[in-house]
Amino acid sequence: MMKVLDTKLCLVLSVLCSVHFLVQFSHGGEDTIHRSQFPEGFLFGTSTSSYQIEGAYLEDGKGLTNWDVFSHTPGKIKHNDNGDIADDHYHRYLEDIELMSSLGVNAYRFSISWARILPRGIYGGINAKGIMFYNKIIDNLLLRGIEPFVTMHHHDLPQELEERYGGWLSPLIKRDFVHFAKICFESFGDRVKYWTTINEPNLFTEMAYVRGTYPPGHCSPPFGNCSVGNSDAEPLIAMHNALLSHAMAVHLYRNHFQAKQGGTVGIIANTFMYEPLRDEECDRLAADRALAFIIAWVFDPLVFGDYPIEMRNILGSRLPRFSSNEKSLIKGSLDFIGMNHYSTLYVKDCSCSACSSACSPAGDHAIRGFLETTGFRDGIPIGDLTGMPRFFVVPRGMEKIVDYMKTRYPNMPLFITENGYSAPPKQDAALHDFLQDFDRMKFHKAYLAALLRAIRKGADVRGYFIWSLMDNFEWVDGYGTRFGLYYVKRQTLERIPKISVKWFSSFLNFSTLTLENDLSKQDLKEQI
Ligand code: BGC
């Protein structure tokens, strides 16, 4: 009896707190923002990737990917989770498209599983069922007025390419990637107007070849103790091959498809913002170096034809060189820039003798630009904590990173291809804790307001995608870290809307981000 009373009391208190929060939130200091304040034709969408949601890992002729193999290796993923079933999107894609349609988004970013359409890469044939699957997705999106925004490679590589020649470490990958891109353009390009070649080459090369936490799990000291790897050289080689693969695919598109199909092509990088840890010139320079070593590493070659000077100065001949033919191939091989932005970190210089004594052996390394990043200053986090140890809530970072991109790459159209929030872990969290995701709403509202400030200062931003439509396989964290607008019940795979679904669809449909109009008390009661 007491227990029942307790639960009722908790529910009542929880409703009161929620209502209090809404009132507070809607009258908060932040300006109200409206969809109509964003430029004409702005894309508002949700984002996912093949391995993280599709499942059906051995169905209908799909080949194995590097992630299938890696996640099946005991100890690599939290709780030994894997993407065998994931969100079962392969079978539930229609339901998921309906969810997006009811949200009111006008775009959806998803990726194509390379091994689903080319199970053995260039060494085998095309899998017609794989092509059919993506055709059905594209057609159903278009039927509902949702623009497909397609990424070709989002971390999952046919395993055969890894085994035959070492995947991204070999120049042979360029030929394979262009083959893959050609099949994509031929099969889907009549309907897809937004292509991105590769998701976050700067992140996956770090994870795969510096830290060894993504396949193929290479690393060397002081970054880690893997059985194979060279963390000083391999990430640079893999990036070199990825940039050339991108450029060759764009070359193909521009020469054979673009005029007829009328689409555009970009690439996506992981874009943290960096701030100096201390109020000192050396840290200010280190923060600039971090931007060059992590972000300009991807975009300088594709916009200007070579690696950033900041990198060449430190890495010298260790940084691969582009031949003059390659330079003309890569220079300008971008129609737009894709940015995944979640957070901001502090940067500490490790290059001067006074500062470097305080750096870890990894920070004190040329490949990292003699700098170290951290989320804490004197023990105080740079922003609210989230479910990811290096993601903090720092909305001002969105404005700053867009300013940076606008200044470094004038006139390039930008898309925020991912921005999202996962809550810090909470012991014994119940379903309603996940569903009442006010922190996620607050996060998006603040980041969107910051993005709007950058747009008003002249940045040519053309779209914003929430990561993610639904909770999914969060790489090495498995299913415990939840970024979705929809909660996915692991046992049944049922999709349950979180409060943020109501908020986002109100924003999309009624043009406002104040909450008092959007969420009634009744809504809240229904949720709990
Ligand atoms: C990746 C996503 C990932 C998200 C959250 C991005 O770096 O592109 O695949 O789920 O961050 O960690």
XYZ file of C-alpha atoms and ligand atoms in Angstrom:
540
model
C 0.000 0.000 0.000
C 2.763 2.392 1.040
C 4.597 1.512 -2.134
C 1.580 2.372 -4.313
C 1.174 5.677 -2.482
C 4.859 6.414 -2.925
C 4.651 5.765 -6.640
C 1.567 7.983 -6.984
C 3.247 10.744 -5.015
C 6.308 10.463 -7.215
C 4.203 10.731 -10.342
C 2.352 13.782 -9.070
C 5.612 15.431 -8.012
C 7.144 14.557 -11.307
C 4.244 16.195 -13.215
C 4.493 19.303 -11.024
C 8.230 19.510 -11.532
C 7.827 19.058 -15.248
C 5.208 21.800 -15.464
C 7.396 24.059 -13.334
C 10.271 23.307 -15.651
C 8.223 24.126 -18.737
C 7.119 27.457 -17.349
C 10.670 28.280 -16.295
C 12.032 27.115 -19.564
C 9.618 29.001 -21.749
C 10.294 32.220 -19.837
C 14.027 31.545 -19.742
C 16.578 34.126 -20.772
C 16.997 32.683 -24.236
C 15.245 34.280 -27.149
C 12.391 32.383 -28.621
C 13.338 31.070 -32.009
C 11.114 30.243 -34.918
C 11.552 27.959 -37.867
C 10.695 30.906 -40.087
C 13.834 32.726 -38.893
C 15.970 30.191 -40.727
C 16.731 30.768 -44.401
C 14.257 29.845 -47.121
C 14.571 26.175 -48.078
C 16.530 25.317 -44.898
C 16.619 21.558 -44.321
C 15.495 20.352 -40.908
C 16.053 16.661 -40.546
C 17.074 13.700 -38.474
C 20.211 11.652 -38.972
C 21.090 7.953 -38.685
C 23.631 5.521 -40.117
C 23.326 2.048 -41.596
C 25.226 -0.054 -39.054
C 23.662 1.786 -36.135
C 20.042 1.097 -37.108
C 19.583 -1.453 -39.883
C 20.304 -4.877 -38.351
C 19.626 -7.747 -40.811
C 23.374 -8.145 -40.872
C 23.346 -11.362 -42.886
C 20.088 -11.018 -44.706
C 19.247 -10.846 -48.399
C 22.817 -11.258 -49.593
C 24.533 -8.574 -47.489
C 28.268 -9.165 -46.968
C 30.046 -8.879 -43.637
C 31.411 -5.493 -42.636
C 34.355 -4.508 -40.445
C 31.842 -3.586 -37.720
C 30.056 -6.960 -37.903
C 33.366 -8.660 -37.269
C 34.632 -6.189 -34.662
C 31.440 -6.159 -32.612
C 31.483 -9.950 -32.534
C 34.934 -9.886 -30.956
C 34.410 -10.337 -27.202
C 35.315 -7.323 -25.109
C 35.285 -4.712 -27.881
C 31.815 -3.286 -27.206
C 30.124 -2.499 -23.895
C 28.055 -5.496 -22.783
C 29.233 -7.213 -25.981
C 26.359 -5.531 -27.822
C 26.368 -5.701 -31.613
C 24.444 -4.443 -34.627
C 23.055 -7.814 -35.740
C 19.519 -6.580 -35.133
C 20.133 -2.969 -34.102
C 16.783 -1.135 -34.514
C 15.678 -3.619 -37.170
C 15.221 -0.678 -39.497
C 15.767 -3.061 -42.418
C 12.314 -4.464 -41.724
C 10.728 -1.413 -40.090
C 11.860 1.325 -42.459
C 8.284 2.211 -43.435
C 7.292 2.723 -39.828
C 10.404 4.861 -39.326
C 9.646 6.974 -42.367
C 6.132 7.479 -40.991
C 7.673 8.697 -37.733
C 9.686 11.261 -39.657
C 6.710 12.285 -41.690
C 4.658 12.909 -38.568
C 7.560 14.855 -37.068
C 7.385 17.190 -40.046
C 11.044 17.049 -41.131
C 11.824 17.931 -44.732
C 15.067 15.908 -44.910
C 16.545 12.653 -43.651
C 20.233 11.853 -43.504
C 21.048 8.157 -43.669
C 23.933 6.075 -44.936
C 24.233 3.203 -47.352
C 25.757 -0.012 -46.150
C 28.512 -0.618 -48.712
C 28.424 -4.382 -48.064
C 24.655 -4.515 -48.515
C 24.901 -3.352 -52.110
C 28.424 -4.668 -52.864
C 28.894 -7.588 -50.459
C 32.499 -8.123 -51.555
C 33.351 -4.626 -52.743
C 34.893 -4.658 -56.179
C 35.585 -8.422 -55.910
C 31.982 -9.487 -56.419
C 28.721 -8.438 -57.999
C 25.965 -6.030 -57.087
C 23.377 -7.256 -54.609
C 20.055 -6.364 -56.244
C 18.151 -6.774 -52.963
C 20.401 -4.224 -51.323
C 19.770 -1.743 -54.124
C 16.055 -2.431 -53.795
C 16.121 -1.689 -50.073
C 17.596 1.791 -50.552
C 15.306 2.438 -53.517
C 12.323 1.763 -51.287
C 13.674 4.124 -48.637
C 14.338 6.905 -51.135
C 10.984 6.524 -52.881
C 9.040 6.473 -49.651
C 10.858 9.538 -48.344
C 10.136 11.467 -51.523
C 6.483 10.424 -51.429
C 6.238 12.185 -48.076
C 8.167 15.258 -49.151
C 11.340 14.280 -47.286
C 14.625 14.986 -49.058
C 17.088 12.070 -48.919
C 20.515 13.282 -47.751
C 22.771 10.313 -48.343
C 26.135 9.411 -46.845
C 27.986 6.696 -48.716
C 30.378 5.581 -46.025
C 29.584 5.888 -42.314
C 32.252 3.674 -40.689
C 31.043 0.304 -42.082
C 33.374 -1.152 -44.705
C 33.042 -4.522 -46.485
C 35.229 -6.853 -44.425
C 36.722 -8.335 -47.562
C 38.469 -5.023 -48.314
C 39.944 -4.964 -44.840
C 41.205 -8.517 -45.211
C 42.500 -8.289 -48.755
C 44.501 -5.101 -48.518
C 43.998 -3.375 -45.154
C 41.056 -1.127 -46.039
C 41.778 2.590 -45.714
C 45.497 1.991 -45.229
C 45.905 0.925 -48.845
C 45.733 3.145 -51.935
C 43.630 0.325 -53.454
C 40.681 1.620 -51.458
C 40.394 4.544 -53.899
C 39.487 2.261 -56.789
C 36.986 0.397 -54.609
C 35.401 3.552 -53.244
C 34.917 5.029 -56.699
C 33.332 1.774 -57.824
C 30.939 1.974 -54.860
C 30.196 5.644 -55.564
C 29.478 4.880 -59.224
C 26.909 2.227 -58.263
C 25.310 4.718 -55.861
C 25.098 7.512 -58.436
C 23.786 5.128 -61.111
C 21.217 3.493 -58.850
C 19.970 6.413 -56.749
C 21.300 9.619 -58.277
C 18.151 10.324 -60.281
C 16.430 11.052 -56.947
C 19.221 11.937 -54.479
C 20.274 15.585 -54.611
C 22.521 15.650 -51.548
C 25.456 13.270 -51.371
C 28.190 13.047 -48.787
C 31.028 10.676 -49.493
C 32.513 9.862 -46.086
C 31.371 10.482 -42.532
C 34.013 11.883 -40.180
C 37.285 10.626 -41.668
C 38.977 12.637 -38.909
C 37.142 10.709 -36.206
C 37.292 7.192 -37.606
C 41.004 7.440 -38.428
C 41.643 8.538 -34.818
C 39.530 5.746 -33.373
C 40.739 3.045 -35.760
C 44.467 3.854 -35.912
C 45.369 6.051 -32.922
C 43.211 4.721 -30.098
C 42.424 1.326 -31.599
C 38.821 1.410 -30.417
C 37.179 1.105 -33.868
C 38.003 -1.606 -36.397
C 40.591 -2.652 -37.340
C 41.755 -1.772 -33.800
C 45.281 -0.561 -34.534
C 47.358 1.521 -32.137
C 50.819 1.888 -30.651
C 52.239 3.441 -27.454
C 51.747 5.900 -25.890
C 48.206 5.857 -27.283
C 47.485 2.223 -26.534
C 48.872 -1.285 -26.632
C 47.355 -2.996 -29.633
C 48.966 -6.023 -31.243
C 49.255 -4.115 -34.557
C 49.568 -0.484 -35.502
C 51.581 2.677 -35.763
C 49.650 5.613 -34.326
C 52.168 8.117 -35.637
C 51.772 7.137 -39.264
C 48.609 5.153 -39.955
C 45.979 7.841 -39.316
C 47.800 10.136 -41.752
C 47.904 7.437 -44.429
C 44.259 6.450 -43.961
C 43.161 10.095 -44.167
C 45.252 10.613 -47.301
C 43.524 7.685 -48.991
C 40.105 8.820 -47.766
C 40.571 12.360 -49.139
C 41.712 11.060 -52.514
C 38.844 8.553 -52.593
C 36.433 11.398 -51.931
C 37.968 13.563 -54.648
C 37.898 10.774 -57.218
C 34.235 10.064 -56.478
C 33.409 13.765 -56.848
C 35.370 13.907 -60.095
C 33.309 10.996 -61.392
C 30.072 12.649 -60.295
C 30.934 15.978 -61.855
C 32.001 14.443 -65.161
C 29.320 11.846 -65.604
C 26.314 12.503 -63.403
C 26.013 16.018 -62.016
C 24.777 17.788 -65.146
C 22.018 15.233 -65.668
C 21.134 14.516 -62.064
C 21.578 18.016 -60.662
C 22.804 17.003 -57.217
C 25.643 18.224 -54.996
C 28.423 16.415 -53.121
C 30.168 17.109 -49.839
C 32.021 15.353 -47.054
C 31.371 15.384 -43.314
C 33.881 16.021 -40.532
C 33.611 15.781 -36.799
C 33.904 19.389 -35.637
C 34.499 20.083 -31.971
C 35.134 23.724 -31.048
C 38.255 24.435 -28.985
C 38.950 27.121 -26.387
C 42.253 27.884 -24.632
C 42.483 26.277 -21.220
C 44.484 29.124 -19.715
C 44.443 32.795 -20.534
C 47.831 32.489 -22.205
C 49.086 32.984 -25.706
C 50.505 29.452 -25.933
C 47.081 27.943 -25.201
C 45.391 30.300 -27.632
C 47.779 29.129 -30.340
C 47.232 25.528 -29.280
C 43.454 25.958 -29.652
C 44.017 27.279 -33.194
C 46.318 24.334 -33.860
C 43.657 21.916 -32.645
C 41.222 23.316 -35.199
C 43.860 22.932 -37.924
C 44.977 19.426 -36.896
C 41.472 18.068 -36.508
C 39.159 19.995 -38.832
C 41.284 21.764 -41.453
C 43.079 18.415 -41.877
C 39.952 17.349 -43.795
C 38.815 20.559 -45.468
C 42.014 22.448 -46.401
C 43.055 19.798 -48.947
C 39.569 19.659 -50.468
C 39.158 23.440 -50.659
C 42.733 24.696 -51.200
C 44.557 21.593 -52.504
C 46.914 20.839 -49.602
C 47.168 20.041 -45.898
C 47.120 22.929 -43.416
C 50.418 24.700 -42.979
C 50.061 24.250 -39.207
C 50.316 20.491 -39.750
C 53.149 20.619 -42.270
C 55.184 22.819 -39.906
C 55.029 20.211 -37.165
C 54.798 16.916 -39.036
C 57.103 17.739 -41.945
C 57.703 14.809 -44.269
C 55.637 12.480 -42.087
C 52.543 14.134 -43.521
C 51.876 12.525 -46.934
C 52.232 14.739 -50.010
C 49.803 15.163 -52.881
C 51.334 15.021 -56.379
C 50.546 17.977 -58.595
C 47.883 15.949 -60.412
C 46.357 14.945 -57.123
C 46.393 18.554 -55.977
C 44.364 19.654 -58.947
C 42.024 16.714 -58.412
C 41.313 17.457 -54.759
C 41.285 21.253 -54.877
C 37.696 22.444 -55.004
C 36.277 18.922 -54.814
C 33.445 20.016 -52.540
C 30.048 21.555 -53.203
C 29.345 21.928 -49.498
C 30.783 21.209 -46.070
C 29.113 18.808 -43.662
C 29.772 19.378 -39.959
C 28.888 17.077 -37.099
C 28.995 19.280 -34.022
C 28.256 18.291 -30.464
C 30.664 19.944 -28.084
C 33.575 22.190 -27.165
C 36.771 21.296 -25.297
C 39.578 23.245 -23.669
C 43.047 23.017 -25.162
C 46.381 23.064 -23.383
C 49.659 23.662 -25.175
C 52.323 20.965 -24.882
C 54.968 22.489 -27.128
C 56.797 24.876 -24.826
C 58.970 23.423 -22.101
C 57.119 25.285 -19.335
C 53.753 23.889 -20.383
C 54.693 20.463 -21.627
C 55.682 19.159 -18.216
C 51.965 19.148 -17.437
C 51.029 17.104 -20.511
C 50.399 13.406 -20.768
C 52.734 11.389 -23.049
C 49.949 11.301 -25.671
C 49.428 15.086 -25.637
C 53.130 15.548 -25.918
C 53.096 14.054 -29.402
C 53.575 15.586 -32.858
C 50.620 13.701 -34.381
C 48.371 15.556 -31.933
C 50.010 18.913 -32.687
C 51.651 19.067 -29.245
C 48.445 19.792 -27.449
C 46.027 18.177 -25.094
C 42.261 18.579 -24.875
C 40.134 18.422 -21.756
C 36.595 19.172 -20.696
C 37.605 20.556 -17.302
C 39.233 23.729 -15.983
C 40.183 23.562 -12.304
C 37.842 20.635 -11.921
C 34.874 22.538 -13.362
C 33.338 21.185 -16.572
C 33.151 23.480 -19.592
C 29.415 22.739 -19.813
C 26.837 20.350 -18.421
C 27.865 16.710 -18.587
C 26.190 14.318 -21.018
C 26.208 10.572 -21.588
C 29.497 10.863 -23.516
C 32.650 11.608 -21.536
C 33.949 14.172 -24.060
C 30.628 15.774 -24.971
C 29.639 18.762 -22.831
C 26.743 21.122 -23.391
C 28.369 24.291 -24.768
C 25.938 26.046 -27.130
C 28.305 28.979 -27.778
C 30.599 26.454 -29.480
C 28.081 26.070 -32.305
C 28.259 29.772 -33.114
C 32.055 29.812 -32.832
C 32.681 26.750 -34.985
C 30.390 28.031 -37.724
C 32.176 31.430 -37.551
C 35.492 29.590 -37.880
C 34.367 27.594 -40.903
C 32.918 30.692 -42.549
C 36.190 32.557 -42.099
C 38.504 29.733 -43.135
C 36.353 28.610 -46.076
C 34.535 31.708 -47.303
C 31.498 31.100 -49.493
C 31.208 27.392 -48.759
C 27.653 26.279 -48.012
C 27.482 24.462 -44.673
C 25.190 21.796 -43.279
C 25.066 20.760 -39.638
C 24.769 17.072 -40.423
C 24.654 15.951 -36.766
C 23.917 17.622 -33.449
C 22.469 15.726 -30.533
C 22.318 14.924 -26.859
C 22.497 11.816 -24.716
C 21.726 12.098 -21.020
C 24.311 11.200 -18.365
C 23.788 7.684 -17.014
C 21.362 7.532 -14.112
C 21.187 4.598 -11.763
C 17.943 2.656 -11.904
C 16.548 4.980 -14.562
C 12.945 4.085 -15.392
C 11.238 4.452 -18.744
C 9.712 7.815 -17.840
C 13.180 9.195 -17.057
C 14.150 8.534 -20.662
C 10.887 9.822 -22.072
C 10.928 13.111 -20.193
C 13.980 14.378 -22.019
C 13.733 18.072 -21.190
C 17.508 18.318 -21.258
C 17.499 17.230 -24.874
C 14.948 19.938 -25.762
C 16.951 22.521 -23.884
C 20.110 21.374 -25.679
C 18.608 21.706 -29.153
C 16.936 24.985 -28.408
C 20.194 26.514 -27.202
C 22.285 25.075 -30.048
C 19.737 26.211 -32.630
C 19.737 29.718 -31.143
C 23.547 29.764 -31.402
C 23.360 28.534 -34.986
C 20.891 31.281 -35.800
C 23.311 33.890 -34.423
C 26.006 32.573 -36.779
C 23.589 32.616 -39.709
C 22.633 36.222 -38.940
C 26.314 37.141 -39.110
C 26.393 35.805 -42.665
C 27.213 32.088 -42.495
C 25.656 30.194 -45.392
C 24.155 27.358 -43.345
C 21.577 25.336 -45.250
C 20.459 22.579 -42.934
C 20.419 21.091 -39.449
C 20.021 17.388 -38.647
C 19.307 16.013 -35.200
C 21.316 12.978 -34.199
C 19.327 10.859 -33.980
C 15.849 9.876 -35.104
C 15.860 7.036 -32.580
C 18.097 5.419 -29.985
C 20.564 3.155 -31.730
C 23.843 1.248 -31.586
C 26.273 3.834 -30.220
C 29.476 2.126 -31.441
C 31.712 1.019 -28.570
C 29.072 2.137 -26.050
C 26.502 -0.282 -27.455
C 22.846 0.464 -26.683
C 23.302 2.106 -23.283
C 23.863 5.595 -24.669
C 20.683 6.997 -26.146
C 20.666 9.911 -28.603
C 17.205 9.333 -30.075
C 14.131 11.525 -30.268
C 12.355 8.168 -30.112
C 13.117 5.718 -27.341
C 13.697 2.197 -28.660
C 12.690 -0.571 -26.280
C 15.405 -3.175 -26.686
C 13.197 -6.208 -26.013
C 10.435 -5.342 -28.475
C 12.140 -2.689 -30.634
C 9.036 -0.568 -30.175
C 9.651 3.114 -30.890
C 8.241 5.366 -28.161
C 8.201 9.146 -28.604
C 10.111 11.119 -26.024
C 8.841 14.573 -25.045
C 11.338 16.051 -27.475
C 9.330 14.562 -30.359
C 6.412 16.796 -29.446
C 8.710 19.736 -29.047
C 10.508 19.218 -32.367
C 7.327 18.645 -34.334
C 5.771 21.754 -32.769
C 8.792 23.736 -33.835
C 8.657 22.299 -37.331
C 4.939 22.645 -37.779
C 4.034 25.741 -35.813
C 7.307 27.629 -36.156
C 7.996 28.218 -32.507
C 10.302 26.868 -29.878
C 8.541 28.252 -26.834
C 7.220 25.405 -24.829
C 4.085 26.749 -23.268
C 2.190 26.570 -26.570
C 3.696 23.293 -27.531
C 3.355 20.958 -24.641
C 0.220 20.882 -22.587
C 0.075 19.464 -19.096
C -2.035 16.706 -20.587
C 0.857 15.741 -22.862
C 3.022 15.363 -19.846
C 0.516 13.225 -18.001
C 0.207 10.968 -21.027
C 3.917 10.455 -21.061
C 4.236 9.279 -17.474
C 28.908 9.794 -35.429
C 27.683 8.996 -35.068
C 27.610 8.826 -33.557
C 27.506 10.206 -32.930
C 27.367 10.205 -31.411
C 29.155 10.989 -34.531
O 30.513 11.139 -34.351
O 28.871 10.175 -36.780
O 27.730 7.780 -35.733
O 26.599 7.994 -33.151
O 28.668 10.935 -33.245
O 28.497 9.697 -30.808
